[in-house]
mmCIF file of C-alpha atoms and ligand atoms in Angstrom:
data_model
loop_
_atom_site.group_PDB
_atom_site.id
_atom_site.type_symbol
_atom_site.label_atom_id
_atom_site.label_comp_id
_atom_site.label_asym_id
_atom_site.label_seq_id
_atom_site.Cartn_x
_atom_site.Cartn_y
_atom_site.Cartn_z
ATOM 1 C CA MET A 1 -4.857 -31.824 -83.571
ATOM 2 C CA SER A 2 -5.406 -29.552 -86.792
ATOM 3 C CA THR A 3 -4.602 -32.753 -89.215
ATOM 4 C CA LEU A 4 -4.446 -36.490 -89.504
ATOM 5 C CA ALA A 5 -1.975 -36.375 -92.404
ATOM 6 C CA ARG A 6 0.258 -38.685 -93.227
ATOM 7 C CA PRO A 7 3.858 -37.072 -93.204
ATOM 8 C CA SER A 8 5.654 -37.459 -97.074
ATOM 9 C CA SER A 9 9.119 -38.747 -95.413
ATOM 10 C CA ARG A 10 10.392 -41.777 -93.606
ATOM 11 C CA PRO A 11 13.170 -42.389 -91.484
ATOM 12 C CA HIS A 12 16.492 -44.205 -93.387
ATOM 13 C CA ASN A 13 16.085 -46.578 -91.040
ATOM 14 C CA PRO A 14 13.122 -47.162 -88.681
ATOM 15 C CA CYS A 15 14.944 -48.978 -85.806
ATOM 16 C CA PHE A 16 15.146 -47.077 -82.717
ATOM 17 C CA SER A 17 15.070 -50.271 -80.321
ATOM 18 C CA SER A 18 16.559 -50.046 -76.524
ATOM 19 C CA GLY A 19 18.188 -52.997 -77.155
ATOM 20 C CA PRO A 20 19.368 -54.749 -80.023
ATOM 21 C CA CYS A 21 20.131 -51.321 -80.613
ATOM 22 C CA ALA A 22 20.439 -49.866 -84.937
ATOM 23 C CA LYS A 23 23.543 -51.327 -86.712
ATOM 24 C CA ARG A 24 25.650 -48.865 -87.652
ATOM 25 C CA PRO A 25 25.408 -46.203 -90.951
ATOM 26 C CA GLY A 26 25.867 -48.248 -93.521
ATOM 27 C CA TRP A 27 26.507 -51.632 -91.434
ATOM 28 C CA SER A 28 25.342 -55.055 -93.902
ATOM 29 C CA PRO A 29 25.484 -58.488 -92.977
ATOM 30 C CA ALA A 30 28.644 -58.589 -95.382
ATOM 31 C CA VAL A 31 31.015 -57.028 -92.682
ATOM 32 C CA LEU A 32 30.829 -60.832 -91.549
ATOM 33 C CA ASP A 33 32.158 -62.031 -93.848
ATOM 34 C CA GLY A 34 35.711 -62.842 -93.126
ATOM 35 C CA ALA A 35 34.590 -63.839 -89.513
ATOM 36 C CA LEU A 36 36.466 -67.421 -87.875
ATOM 37 C CA VAL A 37 33.983 -69.490 -87.967
ATOM 38 C CA GLY A 38 34.692 -73.167 -87.429
ATOM 39 C CA ARG A 39 37.499 -72.320 -85.967
ATOM 40 C CA SER A 40 38.596 -72.485 -82.353
ATOM 41 C CA HIS A 41 38.523 -68.766 -80.310
ATOM 42 C CA ARG A 42 41.809 -70.230 -78.896
ATOM 43 C CA SER A 43 43.732 -70.564 -81.748
ATOM 44 C CA GLY A 44 46.289 -68.203 -83.203
ATOM 45 C CA PRO A 45 43.785 -66.349 -85.234
ATOM 46 C CA GLY A 46 40.858 -66.479 -82.937
ATOM 47 C CA LYS A 47 42.589 -65.199 -79.739
ATOM 48 C CA ALA A 48 44.160 -62.375 -81.784
ATOM 49 C CA ARG A 49 40.808 -61.381 -83.131
ATOM 50 C CA LEU A 50 39.831 -61.460 -78.442
ATOM 51 C CA LYS A 51 42.583 -59.216 -78.004
ATOM 52 C CA ALA A 52 41.922 -57.357 -80.723
ATOM 53 C CA VAL A 53 38.840 -56.246 -79.148
ATOM 54 C CA ILE A 54 39.770 -55.822 -75.784
ATOM 55 C CA ASP A 55 42.623 -53.117 -77.102
ATOM 56 C CA ARG A 56 41.101 -51.265 -79.329
ATOM 57 C CA SER A 57 37.777 -51.061 -76.852
ATOM 58 C CA ALA A 58 39.796 -49.641 -74.291
ATOM 59 C CA LYS A 59 41.835 -47.667 -76.483
ATOM 60 C CA LEU A 60 38.426 -45.963 -77.777
ATOM 61 C CA LEU A 61 37.426 -45.612 -73.982
ATOM 62 C CA GLY A 62 40.410 -44.297 -73.090
ATOM 63 C CA LEU A 63 41.209 -46.162 -70.077
ATOM 64 C CA PRO A 64 43.565 -45.476 -67.621
ATOM 65 C CA ALA A 65 46.672 -48.261 -68.239
ATOM 66 C CA ASP A 66 46.311 -50.374 -65.408
ATOM 67 C CA TYR A 67 42.345 -50.655 -66.035
ATOM 68 C CA ARG A 68 41.881 -54.555 -67.370
ATOM 69 C CA LEU A 69 39.172 -55.293 -69.990
ATOM 70 C CA ALA A 70 37.686 -58.414 -69.834
ATOM 71 C CA ILE A 71 35.055 -60.356 -72.851
ATOM 72 C CA VAL A 72 32.893 -62.388 -70.236
ATOM 73 C CA PRO A 73 29.867 -64.698 -70.497
ATOM 74 C CA ALA A 74 25.907 -63.709 -70.425
ATOM 75 C CA SER A 75 25.979 -60.005 -71.570
ATOM 76 C CA ASP A 76 25.600 -56.979 -69.646
ATOM 77 C CA THR A 77 24.079 -58.948 -67.274
ATOM 78 C CA GLY A 78 26.948 -61.735 -66.866
ATOM 79 C CA ALA A 79 28.879 -59.042 -66.399
ATOM 80 C CA LEU A 80 27.226 -57.237 -63.572
ATOM 81 C CA GLU A 81 26.573 -60.509 -61.735
ATOM 82 C CA LEU A 82 30.186 -61.426 -61.799
ATOM 83 C CA ALA A 83 31.517 -58.400 -60.795
ATOM 84 C CA LEU A 84 28.620 -58.142 -57.332
ATOM 85 C CA TRP A 85 28.972 -62.553 -56.888
ATOM 86 C CA SER A 86 32.675 -61.853 -57.033
ATOM 87 C CA LEU A 87 32.990 -58.822 -54.875
ATOM 88 C CA LEU A 88 30.712 -58.076 -52.743
ATOM 89 C CA GLY A 89 30.714 -59.533 -48.978
ATOM 90 C CA ALA A 90 33.257 -57.541 -47.543
ATOM 91 C CA ARG A 91 32.139 -54.351 -46.354
ATOM 92 C CA GLY A 92 28.857 -52.610 -46.472
ATOM 93 C CA ILE A 93 27.087 -51.509 -49.638
ATOM 94 C CA ASP A 94 24.901 -48.870 -51.008
ATOM 95 C CA ALA A 95 22.994 -49.952 -53.262
ATOM 96 C CA LEU A 96 20.886 -47.098 -56.008
ATOM 97 C CA ALA A 97 17.683 -47.869 -57.485
ATOM 98 C CA TRP A 98 15.296 -45.211 -59.596
ATOM 99 C CA GLU A 99 14.514 -47.827 -62.144
ATOM 100 C CA SER A 100 14.014 -51.631 -63.824
ATOM 101 C CA PHE A 101 17.715 -52.816 -63.986
ATOM 102 C CA GLY A 102 18.047 -50.728 -60.504
ATOM 103 C CA ALA A 103 15.635 -52.671 -58.975
ATOM 104 C CA GLY A 104 16.756 -55.949 -60.109
ATOM 105 C CA TRP A 105 20.396 -55.528 -58.994
ATOM 106 C CA VAL A 106 19.183 -54.162 -55.216
ATOM 107 C CA SER A 107 17.042 -57.796 -56.183
ATOM 108 C CA ASP A 108 20.088 -59.949 -56.613
ATOM 109 C CA ILE A 109 22.066 -58.403 -53.655
ATOM 110 C CA LYS A 110 19.469 -58.326 -51.219
ATOM 111 C CA GLY A 111 17.298 -61.633 -52.304
ATOM 112 C CA GLN A 112 19.765 -64.006 -53.512
ATOM 113 C CA LEU A 113 23.161 -62.804 -51.927
ATOM 114 C CA GLY A 114 21.213 -62.372 -48.584
ATOM 115 C CA LEU A 115 23.696 -59.563 -47.978
ATOM 116 C CA GLU A 116 21.943 -57.689 -45.049
ATOM 117 C CA ASP A 117 23.927 -54.312 -44.171
ATOM 118 C CA VAL A 118 22.646 -52.877 -47.470
ATOM 119 C CA ARG A 119 21.362 -49.471 -47.824
ATOM 120 C CA VAL A 120 18.591 -49.292 -49.983
ATOM 121 C CA ILE A 121 18.685 -45.371 -51.994
ATOM 122 C CA GLU A 122 15.453 -45.470 -53.922
ATOM 123 C CA ALA A 123 14.061 -42.996 -56.070
ATOM 124 C CA ASP A 124 10.668 -43.436 -58.587
ATOM 125 C CA TYR A 125 10.005 -43.312 -62.797
ATOM 126 C CA GLY A 126 11.524 -39.851 -63.259
ATOM 127 C CA GLU A 127 14.167 -38.924 -60.525
ATOM 128 C CA ILE A 128 16.807 -40.168 -59.267
ATOM 129 C CA ALA A 129 18.072 -41.632 -56.012
ATOM 130 C CA ASP A 130 19.923 -38.632 -53.589
ATOM 131 C CA LEU A 131 23.603 -39.567 -54.460
ATOM 132 C CA GLY A 132 24.476 -37.228 -52.231
ATOM 133 C CA ARG A 133 23.876 -40.015 -49.672
ATOM 134 C CA VAL A 134 26.497 -42.620 -50.957
ATOM 135 C CA ASP A 135 28.669 -43.074 -48.395
ATOM 136 C CA PRO A 136 32.667 -43.634 -49.548
ATOM 137 C CA ALA A 137 33.494 -46.433 -46.993
ATOM 138 C CA ARG A 138 30.810 -48.746 -48.906
ATOM 139 C CA ASP A 139 30.499 -50.510 -52.052
ATOM 140 C CA VAL A 140 28.330 -48.852 -54.499
ATOM 141 C CA VAL A 141 26.298 -50.437 -57.211
ATOM 142 C CA PHE A 142 24.749 -48.042 -59.619
ATOM 143 C CA THR A 143 23.036 -47.550 -62.790
ATOM 144 C CA TRP A 144 24.950 -45.300 -64.748
ATOM 145 C CA ASN A 145 22.188 -45.108 -67.369
ATOM 146 C CA GLY A 146 18.571 -46.195 -66.456
ATOM 147 C CA THR A 147 16.660 -47.330 -69.770
ATOM 148 C CA THR A 148 13.944 -47.687 -68.590
ATOM 149 C CA SER A 149 13.773 -44.428 -67.406
ATOM 150 C CA GLY A 150 15.349 -42.447 -69.518
ATOM 151 C CA VAL A 151 16.923 -40.842 -66.619
ATOM 152 C CA ARG A 152 21.096 -40.890 -65.804
ATOM 153 C CA VAL A 153 23.815 -39.731 -63.490
ATOM 154 C CA PRO A 154 24.316 -36.539 -64.535
ATOM 155 C CA ASP A 155 28.357 -36.530 -63.690
ATOM 156 C CA GLY A 156 30.253 -38.561 -61.164
ATOM 157 C CA GLU A 157 31.193 -35.416 -59.333
ATOM 158 C CA TRP A 158 29.673 -37.642 -56.073
ATOM 159 C CA ILE A 159 31.887 -40.458 -55.938
ATOM 160 C CA ALA A 160 34.664 -39.469 -53.807
ATOM 161 C CA ASP A 161 38.152 -39.750 -55.050
ATOM 162 C CA ASP A 162 39.429 -41.019 -51.477
ATOM 163 C CA ARG A 163 36.529 -43.420 -50.613
ATOM 164 C CA THR A 164 37.476 -47.117 -49.862
ATOM 165 C CA GLY A 165 34.871 -48.715 -50.961
ATOM 166 C CA LEU A 166 34.424 -50.165 -54.579
ATOM 167 C CA THR A 167 32.045 -48.266 -57.179
ATOM 168 C CA ILE A 168 30.581 -50.858 -59.424
ATOM 169 C CA CYS A 169 28.494 -50.033 -62.677
ATOM 170 C CA ASP A 170 26.607 -50.954 -64.431
ATOM 171 C CA ALA A 171 27.207 -48.532 -68.026
ATOM 172 C CA THR A 172 25.748 -50.853 -70.423
ATOM 173 C CA SER A 173 23.377 -48.318 -72.414
ATOM 174 C CA ALA A 174 26.240 -44.969 -71.296
ATOM 175 C CA VAL A 175 29.530 -46.393 -72.091
ATOM 176 C CA PHE A 176 30.691 -45.309 -75.778
ATOM 177 C CA ALA A 177 27.861 -42.345 -75.729
ATOM 178 C CA MET A 178 28.197 -40.910 -72.122
ATOM 179 C CA ARG A 179 31.761 -39.238 -70.877
ATOM 180 C CA LEU A 180 32.719 -41.649 -68.199
ATOM 181 C CA PRO A 181 34.859 -40.893 -65.699
ATOM 182 C CA TRP A 182 37.589 -43.683 -64.965
ATOM 183 C CA SER A 183 38.696 -43.124 -61.750
ATOM 184 C CA LYS A 184 35.790 -42.641 -59.904
ATOM 185 C CA ILE A 185 34.979 -46.153 -61.479
ATOM 186 C CA ASP A 186 36.265 -49.291 -60.010
ATOM 187 C CA VAL A 187 33.883 -51.664 -62.074
ATOM 188 C CA ALA A 188 31.965 -51.026 -65.361
ATOM 189 C CA THR A 189 29.597 -53.773 -67.286
ATOM 190 C CA TYR A 190 28.233 -53.245 -70.772
ATOM 191 C CA SER A 191 27.488 -55.405 -73.649
ATOM 192 C CA TRP A 192 28.055 -54.955 -77.392
ATOM 193 C CA GLN A 193 24.465 -54.814 -78.291
ATOM 194 C CA LYS A 194 23.485 -51.146 -77.463
ATOM 195 C CA VAL A 195 25.753 -47.734 -78.529
ATOM 196 C CA MET A 196 28.079 -49.568 -80.415
ATOM 197 C CA GLY A 197 24.703 -51.915 -81.690
ATOM 198 C CA GLY A 198 27.326 -55.338 -82.184
ATOM 199 C CA GLU A 199 25.531 -58.624 -81.524
ATOM 200 C CA ALA A 200 24.095 -59.801 -78.143
ATOM 201 C CA ALA A 201 25.106 -63.260 -76.305
ATOM 202 C CA HIS A 202 28.507 -60.979 -74.508
ATOM 203 C CA GLY A 203 28.842 -59.506 -71.583
ATOM 204 C CA VAL A 204 32.387 -56.758 -71.079
ATOM 205 C CA ILE A 205 33.941 -56.052 -67.755
ATOM 206 C CA ILE A 206 35.896 -53.444 -66.502
ATOM 207 C CA LEU A 207 38.243 -53.435 -63.647
ATOM 208 C CA SER A 208 40.251 -50.698 -62.082
ATOM 209 C CA PRO A 209 43.107 -51.905 -59.589
ATOM 210 C CA ARG A 210 41.699 -51.485 -56.652
ATOM 211 C CA ALA A 211 38.609 -53.766 -58.097
ATOM 212 C CA ALA A 212 41.260 -56.263 -58.764
ATOM 213 C CA GLU A 213 43.387 -55.863 -55.520
ATOM 214 C CA ARG A 214 39.686 -56.747 -53.939
ATOM 215 C CA LEU A 215 39.496 -59.704 -56.270
ATOM 216 C CA GLU A 216 42.446 -61.026 -55.164
ATOM 217 C CA SER A 217 41.800 -60.383 -51.092
ATOM 218 C CA HIS A 218 37.924 -61.348 -50.577
ATOM 219 C CA VAL A 219 36.659 -65.346 -51.092
ATOM 220 C CA PRO A 220 33.127 -64.351 -51.292
ATOM 221 C CA SER A 221 30.885 -67.106 -48.421
ATOM 222 C CA TRP A 222 28.757 -68.721 -51.173
ATOM 223 C CA PRO A 223 30.274 -70.368 -54.295
ATOM 224 C CA MET A 224 31.201 -69.125 -57.592
ATOM 225 C CA PRO A 225 29.749 -70.157 -60.771
ATOM 226 C CA LYS A 226 32.744 -71.766 -63.466
ATOM 227 C CA ILE A 227 31.280 -68.652 -64.950
ATOM 228 C CA PHE A 228 31.931 -66.204 -63.067
ATOM 229 C CA ARG A 229 35.269 -67.160 -61.550
ATOM 230 C CA LEU A 230 38.262 -64.508 -62.287
ATOM 231 C CA THR A 231 40.608 -65.973 -60.150
ATOM 232 C CA LYS A 232 42.830 -68.976 -59.403
ATOM 233 C CA GLY A 233 44.621 -69.776 -56.354
ATOM 234 C CA GLY A 234 44.177 -66.351 -54.790
ATOM 235 C CA LYS A 235 45.361 -64.816 -57.552
ATOM 236 C CA LEU A 236 43.649 -62.834 -60.984
ATOM 237 C CA VAL A 237 43.875 -65.432 -64.154
ATOM 238 C CA GLU A 238 45.443 -62.295 -66.405
ATOM 239 C CA SER A 239 44.994 -64.772 -69.776
ATOM 240 C CA ILE A 240 41.069 -63.972 -69.172
ATOM 241 C CA PHE A 241 42.214 -60.017 -69.832
ATOM 242 C CA GLU A 242 44.283 -60.913 -72.950
ATOM 243 C CA GLY A 243 41.231 -62.792 -74.866
ATOM 244 C CA ALA A 244 41.509 -66.433 -73.252
ATOM 245 C CA THR A 245 37.901 -66.270 -72.697
ATOM 246 C CA ILE A 246 36.375 -68.309 -69.706
ATOM 247 C CA ASN A 247 33.986 -69.967 -71.773
ATOM 248 C CA THR A 248 33.722 -70.245 -75.565
ATOM 249 C CA PRO A 249 32.306 -67.273 -77.091
ATOM 250 C CA SER A 250 30.689 -66.803 -80.394
ATOM 251 C CA MET A 251 33.520 -65.329 -83.289
ATOM 252 C CA LEU A 252 30.746 -63.939 -85.442
ATOM 253 C CA CYS A 253 29.990 -62.149 -82.830
ATOM 254 C CA VAL A 254 33.285 -61.092 -82.220
ATOM 255 C CA GLU A 255 33.569 -59.811 -85.852
ATOM 256 C CA ASP A 256 30.690 -58.108 -85.642
ATOM 257 C CA ALA A 257 32.453 -55.980 -82.507
ATOM 258 C CA LEU A 258 35.170 -55.503 -83.942
ATOM 259 C CA ASP A 259 33.404 -53.667 -87.090
ATOM 260 C CA GLY A 260 31.802 -51.032 -84.610
ATOM 261 C CA LEU A 261 34.777 -50.478 -83.279
ATOM 262 C CA GLY A 262 36.323 -50.167 -86.769
ATOM 263 C CA TRP A 263 33.066 -47.768 -87.860
ATOM 264 C CA ALA A 264 33.772 -46.036 -84.214
ATOM 265 C CA GLU A 265 37.589 -45.475 -85.129
ATOM 266 C CA ARG A 266 36.949 -44.231 -88.616
ATOM 267 C CA ILE A 267 34.401 -41.357 -87.205
ATOM 268 C CA GLY A 268 36.790 -39.813 -84.596
ATOM 269 C CA GLY A 269 36.815 -41.882 -81.727
ATOM 270 C CA LEU A 270 34.361 -41.551 -78.468
ATOM 271 C CA GLU A 271 34.380 -37.346 -78.881
ATOM 272 C CA ALA A 272 32.429 -38.389 -82.031
ATOM 273 C CA LEU A 273 30.351 -41.149 -80.732
ATOM 274 C CA ILE A 274 29.372 -39.576 -77.828
ATOM 275 C CA GLY A 275 28.916 -36.067 -80.421
ATOM 276 C CA ARG A 276 26.013 -38.254 -81.987
ATOM 277 C CA SER A 277 24.171 -39.225 -79.430
ATOM 278 C CA GLU A 278 23.523 -36.190 -78.109
ATOM 279 C CA ALA A 279 23.110 -34.198 -81.374
ATOM 280 C CA ASN A 280 20.507 -36.451 -80.890
ATOM 281 C CA LEU A 281 18.666 -35.603 -77.550
ATOM 282 C CA ALA A 282 19.277 -31.989 -78.765
ATOM 283 C CA SER A 283 17.198 -32.806 -81.455
ATOM 284 C CA ILE A 284 14.894 -34.395 -79.729
ATOM 285 C CA ALA A 285 14.359 -31.876 -76.802
ATOM 286 C CA ASP A 286 13.456 -29.387 -79.955
ATOM 287 C CA TRP A 287 10.996 -31.606 -81.001
ATOM 288 C CA VAL A 288 9.119 -31.743 -77.285
ATOM 289 C CA ASP A 289 10.025 -28.243 -76.669
ATOM 290 C CA ARG A 290 7.788 -27.481 -79.787
ATOM 291 C CA THR A 291 5.190 -29.733 -78.569
ATOM 292 C CA PRO A 292 2.744 -29.499 -76.321
ATOM 293 C CA TRP A 293 1.600 -32.939 -75.986
ATOM 294 C CA VAL A 294 4.305 -34.828 -75.017
ATOM 295 C CA ASP A 295 7.362 -34.188 -72.526
ATOM 296 C CA PHE A 296 10.464 -36.043 -71.035
ATOM 297 C CA LEU A 297 9.933 -38.642 -68.428
ATOM 298 C CA ALA A 298 13.360 -37.483 -66.616
ATOM 299 C CA ARG A 299 12.528 -34.238 -64.570
ATOM 300 C CA ASP A 300 15.923 -32.445 -64.554
ATOM 301 C CA PRO A 301 17.651 -31.765 -67.910
ATOM 302 C CA ALA A 302 20.547 -32.695 -66.358
ATOM 303 C CA THR A 303 19.341 -36.827 -65.933
ATOM 304 C CA ARG A 304 18.353 -36.887 -69.475
ATOM 305 C CA SER A 305 19.765 -39.824 -70.876
ATOM 306 C CA SER A 306 20.525 -39.116 -74.649
ATOM 307 C CA THR A 307 20.488 -42.759 -75.349
ATOM 308 C CA SER A 308 17.828 -44.393 -74.436
ATOM 309 C CA VAL A 309 15.054 -41.228 -74.590
ATOM 310 C CA CYS A 310 11.984 -41.694 -72.358
ATOM 311 C CA LEU A 311 8.992 -39.889 -73.169
ATOM 312 C CA GLY A 312 5.580 -38.666 -71.681
ATOM 313 C CA MET A 313 2.221 -37.629 -72.588
ATOM 314 C CA VAL A 314 1.113 -34.490 -71.147
ATOM 315 C CA ASP A 315 -1.973 -33.697 -72.667
ATOM 316 C CA PRO A 316 -4.456 -33.032 -70.578
ATOM 317 C CA TRP A 317 -7.058 -35.415 -72.221
ATOM 318 C CA PHE A 318 -4.453 -38.236 -71.749
ATOM 319 C CA ALA A 319 -3.969 -37.272 -68.044
ATOM 320 C CA ARG A 320 -7.880 -37.794 -67.882
ATOM 321 C CA LEU A 321 -7.942 -41.586 -69.019
ATOM 322 C CA SER A 322 -7.716 -44.457 -66.753
ATOM 323 C CA GLU A 323 -4.773 -46.019 -66.581
ATOM 324 C CA ASP A 324 -5.645 -49.103 -68.931
ATOM 325 C CA GLU A 325 -6.699 -46.419 -71.743
ATOM 326 C CA GLN A 326 -3.311 -44.018 -70.986
ATOM 327 C CA SER A 327 -1.359 -47.252 -71.184
ATOM 328 C CA ALA A 328 -2.812 -48.349 -75.035
ATOM 329 C CA VAL A 329 -1.886 -45.217 -76.210
ATOM 330 C CA PRO A 330 1.725 -45.422 -76.746
ATOM 331 C CA LYS A 331 1.236 -49.247 -77.729
ATOM 332 C CA ARG A 332 -1.187 -48.186 -80.248
ATOM 333 C CA ILE A 333 1.194 -45.407 -81.157
ATOM 334 C CA GLU A 334 3.924 -48.350 -81.820
ATOM 335 C CA ALA A 335 1.985 -50.195 -83.404
ATOM 336 C CA LEU A 336 0.823 -47.266 -85.757
ATOM 337 C CA LEU A 337 4.576 -46.360 -86.993
ATOM 338 C CA ASP A 338 5.594 -50.010 -86.877
ATOM 339 C CA ALA A 339 2.904 -50.950 -89.804
ATOM 340 C CA GLU A 340 3.936 -48.423 -91.530
ATOM 341 C CA GLY A 341 7.274 -49.347 -91.522
ATOM 342 C CA VAL A 342 8.493 -45.455 -90.059
ATOM 343 C CA ALA A 343 9.556 -47.167 -86.197
ATOM 344 C CA TYR A 344 9.918 -49.769 -84.317
ATOM 345 C CA ASP A 345 9.838 -50.925 -80.502
ATOM 346 C CA ILE A 346 9.336 -47.933 -79.135
ATOM 347 C CA ASN A 347 6.851 -47.848 -76.742
ATOM 348 C CA GLY A 348 8.104 -47.752 -73.201
ATOM 349 C CA TYR A 349 9.357 -50.238 -70.894
ATOM 350 C CA ARG A 350 6.570 -51.966 -69.143
ATOM 351 C CA ASP A 351 7.172 -50.725 -65.903
ATOM 352 C CA ALA A 352 7.682 -47.506 -66.590
ATOM 353 C CA PRO A 353 4.745 -44.789 -66.824
ATOM 354 C CA PRO A 354 2.915 -45.197 -70.059
ATOM 355 C CA GLY A 355 4.974 -43.470 -73.032
ATOM 356 C CA LEU A 356 7.339 -43.832 -75.323
ATOM 357 C CA ARG A 357 11.056 -44.480 -75.248
ATOM 358 C CA ILE A 358 13.518 -43.737 -78.031
ATOM 359 C CA TRP A 359 17.214 -45.087 -78.654
ATOM 360 C CA ALA A 360 19.380 -41.691 -79.613
ATOM 361 C CA GLY A 361 22.474 -43.659 -79.199
ATOM 362 C CA ALA A 362 25.526 -42.725 -81.398
ATOM 363 C CA THR A 363 24.251 -45.544 -83.987
ATOM 364 C CA VAL A 364 21.531 -43.254 -85.175
ATOM 365 C CA ASP A 365 21.322 -40.910 -87.596
ATOM 366 C CA THR A 366 19.544 -37.384 -86.223
ATOM 367 C CA ALA A 367 18.096 -37.419 -89.624
ATOM 368 C CA ASP A 368 16.465 -40.611 -88.866
ATOM 369 C CA LEU A 369 15.018 -39.253 -85.946
ATOM 370 C CA VAL A 370 13.941 -35.537 -87.380
ATOM 371 C CA ALA A 371 12.009 -37.624 -90.011
ATOM 372 C CA LEU A 372 9.984 -39.677 -87.299
ATOM 373 C CA PHE A 373 8.603 -36.299 -85.178
ATOM 374 C CA PRO A 374 6.674 -35.611 -87.799
ATOM 375 C CA TRP A 375 5.238 -39.632 -87.883
ATOM 376 C CA LEU A 376 4.535 -39.004 -84.034
ATOM 377 C CA ASP A 377 2.620 -36.319 -83.827
ATOM 378 C CA TRP A 378 0.775 -38.482 -86.757
ATOM 379 C CA ALA A 379 0.265 -40.875 -84.982
ATOM 380 C CA TYR A 380 -0.649 -39.552 -81.413
ATOM 381 C CA ALA A 381 -3.533 -37.899 -83.544
ATOM 382 C CA THR A 382 -4.801 -41.140 -84.830
ATOM 383 C CA ALA A 383 -4.760 -42.736 -81.925
ATOM 384 C CA LYS A 384 -6.093 -39.423 -79.814
ATOM 385 C CA GLN A 385 -8.810 -40.157 -82.098
ATOM 386 C CA GLU A 386 -9.135 -43.285 -82.416
ATOM 387 C CA LEU A 387 -10.028 -43.744 -79.058
ATOM 388 C CA ALA A 388 -12.277 -40.646 -78.679
ATOM 389 C CA ALA A 389 -13.886 -42.155 -80.835
ATOM 390 C CA VAL A 390 -15.032 -45.783 -78.889
ATOM 391 C CA ALA A 391 -15.192 -43.652 -75.317
HETATM 392 C C1 PLP B 401 20.864 -50.430 -67.330
HETATM 393 C C2 PLP B 401 20.759 -52.225 -68.099
HETATM 394 N N1 PLP B 401 21.572 -53.325 -67.945
HETATM 395 C C3 PLP B 401 21.309 -54.329 -67.777
HETATM 396 C C4 PLP B 401 20.190 -54.537 -69.251
HETATM 397 C C5 PLP B 401 20.395 -55.630 -69.357
HETATM 398 O O1 PLP B 401 21.568 -56.100 -70.094
HETATM 399 P P1 PLP B 401 21.688 -57.736 -70.752
HETATM 400 O O2 PLP B 401 19.971 -58.227 -71.725
HETATM 401 O O3 PLP B 401 22.882 -57.203 -72.166
HETATM 402 O O4 PLP B 401 22.186 -58.910 -69.811
HETATM 403 C C6 PLP B 401 19.993 -53.447 -69.931
HETATM 404 C C7 PLP B 401 19.276 -54.063 -71.066
HETATM 405 O O5 PLP B 401 18.610 -53.007 -71.562
HETATM 406 C C8 PLP B 401 20.053 -52.208 -69.218
HETATM 407 O O6 PLP B 401 19.703 -51.285 -70.214
#
């Protein structure tokens, strides 16, 4: 480390949190001025707004015409648990986990639902589970982008076209930033506060015709809470997929989701969103390449996330530290950059190896990342000097 001089310019937007993520460029609370507050979500204008979110999301994502999309309670967790509780139990399950969220779904499947014919296919932080082991005759539950390790599945080639099981995918940090092969995905879930920078609270569930068929033919052996019920009398409640939500949504959040969709449409749709996130990843990769103290946590470049970018420290000095001392370094970097108003919420996830996590989804401007890199060098050098002084 040659210098501790503070860099001269700062990111315009210091929000690099992995959720809730940065609002879109140009966002202000004024975009909510026209929100349908104080009115029923079941009124004509209320339903029209909910339906607009459904239709415009499906269009932007390029969903096949026979796929359904619904707004459901309790964010991505609510949407994914709705899927697990409603669909599982009909056949054996392959549950994939290579970081904290995947591990959470495994604990739902085994610990809460008590299902026994479950093969857990795991890998450690930085690695990806052996996708080749997935059996197309079984249901598979997986996370497209592991937000806490920055490891994503590289593609959908490992999913058989003629599978008989369902593919149930937690896609929350992937959707709108990564190309998802819809013909390979039977259920996808996400929330608004990730790539689109929307407000938290609501989840979205996408169902293929095969998933809809399972919902109508399979009756789970456990009780089903009202907020998970997508069927009535063995038939899908189609109105839910037209905007008649199961319970009351926030029309402020709905307005904000519409604002995000409008922004995405204006800048060029899904390809533009993916392009922004990939450009962000490329700029980080370029800085990592020329920076000796840092490296991606994801071992295989093909699995590097373009949204939740997780970085480890690879300096020999850092390797010699105790575990507690190692954890103190990214914590200090986060605090230094927070105090400078340069970057917020960039410490890695608590269960992940000590490191940094920088959101690089579509709402983040590449110029802000470029302005952040000298600050990361500065903060690392400062933290290192401080720690060396007390050692
Ligand atoms: C991959 C993944 N799954 C699930 C969740 C939980 O999402 P929510 O808080 O929207 O329920 C997150 C949140 O960061 C996530 O990144």
